[in-house]
CSV table of C-alpha atoms in Angstrom, one decimal:
chain,number,residue,atom,x,y,z
A,1,ALA,CA,-161.0,34.8,-7.8
A,2,HIS,CA,-158.3,35.3,-5.3
A,3,ALA,CA,-156.9,32.6,-3.0
A,4,GLY,CA,-158.6,32.0,0.2
A,5,GLY,CA,-162.0,33.3,-1.0
A,6,LEU,CA,-161.4,36.7,0.5
A,7,SER,CA,-163.5,39.4,-1.2
A,8,CYS,CA,-161.6,42.4,0.1
A,9,CYS,CA,-158.4,43.3,-1.6
A,10,LYS,CA,-156.4,46.4,-2.2
A,11,THR,CA,-154.1,47.4,-5.1
A,12,GLY,CA,-152.1,50.6,-5.4
A,13,MET,CA,-148.9,52.1,-6.6
A,14,SER,CA,-146.9,49.0,-5.7
A,15,GLY,CA,-149.0,47.1,-8.3
A,16,LEU,CA,-149.7,44.3,-5.8
A,17,ILE,CA,-153.1,43.2,-4.7
A,18,ASN,CA,-153.1,42.2,-1.1
A,19,GLN,CA,-155.4,40.6,1.5
A,20,LEU,CA,-153.7,42.0,4.5
A,21,ARG,CA,-156.4,44.1,6.0
A,22,ALA,CA,-159.0,41.4,5.7
A,23,LEU,CA,-156.8,38.8,7.3
A,24,ARG,CA,-155.7,41.2,10.1
A,25,GLU,CA,-159.2,42.2,10.9
A,26,GLY,CA,-160.3,38.6,10.8
A,27,LYS,CA,-157.8,37.9,13.6
A,28,GLY,CA,-159.0,40.9,15.6
A,29,MET,CA,-155.7,42.7,15.2
A,30,THR,CA,-155.2,46.4,14.9
A,31,GLN,CA,-152.5,47.8,12.6
A,32,ALA,CA,-150.5,48.6,15.8
A,33,ASP,CA,-150.8,44.9,17.0
A,34,LEU,CA,-149.6,43.6,13.6
A,35,ALA,CA,-146.8,46.1,13.5
A,36,ALA,CA,-145.6,45.1,17.0
A,37,ALA,CA,-145.8,41.4,16.1
A,38,LEU,CA,-143.6,41.9,13.1
A,39,GLY,CA,-141.2,44.5,14.5
A,40,VAL,CA,-142.2,47.2,12.0
A,41,SER,CA,-143.9,50.6,12.2
A,42,ARG,CA,-147.6,51.0,12.0
A,43,GLN,CA,-147.0,53.2,9.0
A,44,THR,CA,-145.4,50.3,7.2
A,45,ILE,CA,-148.6,48.2,7.8
A,46,ILE,CA,-150.7,51.1,6.6
A,47,SER,CA,-148.6,51.5,3.4
A,48,ILE,CA,-148.8,47.8,2.6
A,49,GLU,CA,-152.5,47.6,3.2
A,50,GLN,CA,-153.1,50.6,1.0
A,51,GLY,CA,-150.9,49.2,-1.8
A,52,ARG,CA,-148.4,52.0,-1.6
A,53,TYR,CA,-145.5,49.8,-0.5
A,54,ALA,CA,-144.5,46.2,-1.5
A,55,PRO,CA,-143.0,44.4,1.5
A,56,SER,CA,-139.5,43.0,1.4
A,57,LEU,CA,-139.3,39.2,0.9
A,58,ASP,CA,-138.5,38.8,4.5
A,59,LEU,CA,-141.5,40.7,5.7
A,60,ALA,CA,-143.8,39.0,3.2
A,61,LEU,CA,-142.7,35.6,4.5
A,62,ARG,CA,-143.2,36.7,8.1
A,63,LEU,CA,-146.7,37.9,7.3
A,64,ALA,CA,-147.5,34.7,5.5
A,65,ARG,CA,-146.3,32.7,8.5
A,66,LEU,CA,-148.2,34.8,11.0
A,67,PHE,CA,-151.5,34.3,9.1
A,68,GLY,CA,-150.9,30.7,8.2
A,69,ARG,CA,-151.0,31.5,4.5
A,70,THR,CA,-148.6,31.4,1.5
A,71,VAL,CA,-147.1,34.6,0.2
A,72,GLU,CA,-149.1,34.1,-3.0
A,73,GLU,CA,-152.4,34.0,-0.9
A,74,LEU,CA,-151.4,37.3,0.7
A,75,PHE,CA,-150.1,39.1,-2.4
A,76,GLN,CA,-151.1,38.8,-6.1
A,77,LEU,CA,-150.1,40.5,-9.2
A,78,PRO,CA,-153.1,42.1,-11.1
A,79,ASP,CA,-154.4,40.1,-14.0
């Protein structure tokens, strides 16, 4: 039971579960669109979505603001 009722989540080496891909796709954004909006590389978005990279606090806060969510709704620690 993750916040926001999103059923799609990803966990990986970073240990975080995230909702980023589902939220991005829900807004009709490509990885390139999201990267450009945040001033990061597309590879950064790919790595976060795949759970290989935990974003900095600054980037996590900017992602939350962009999607109108809290950081906790975007990223969770596994149970």
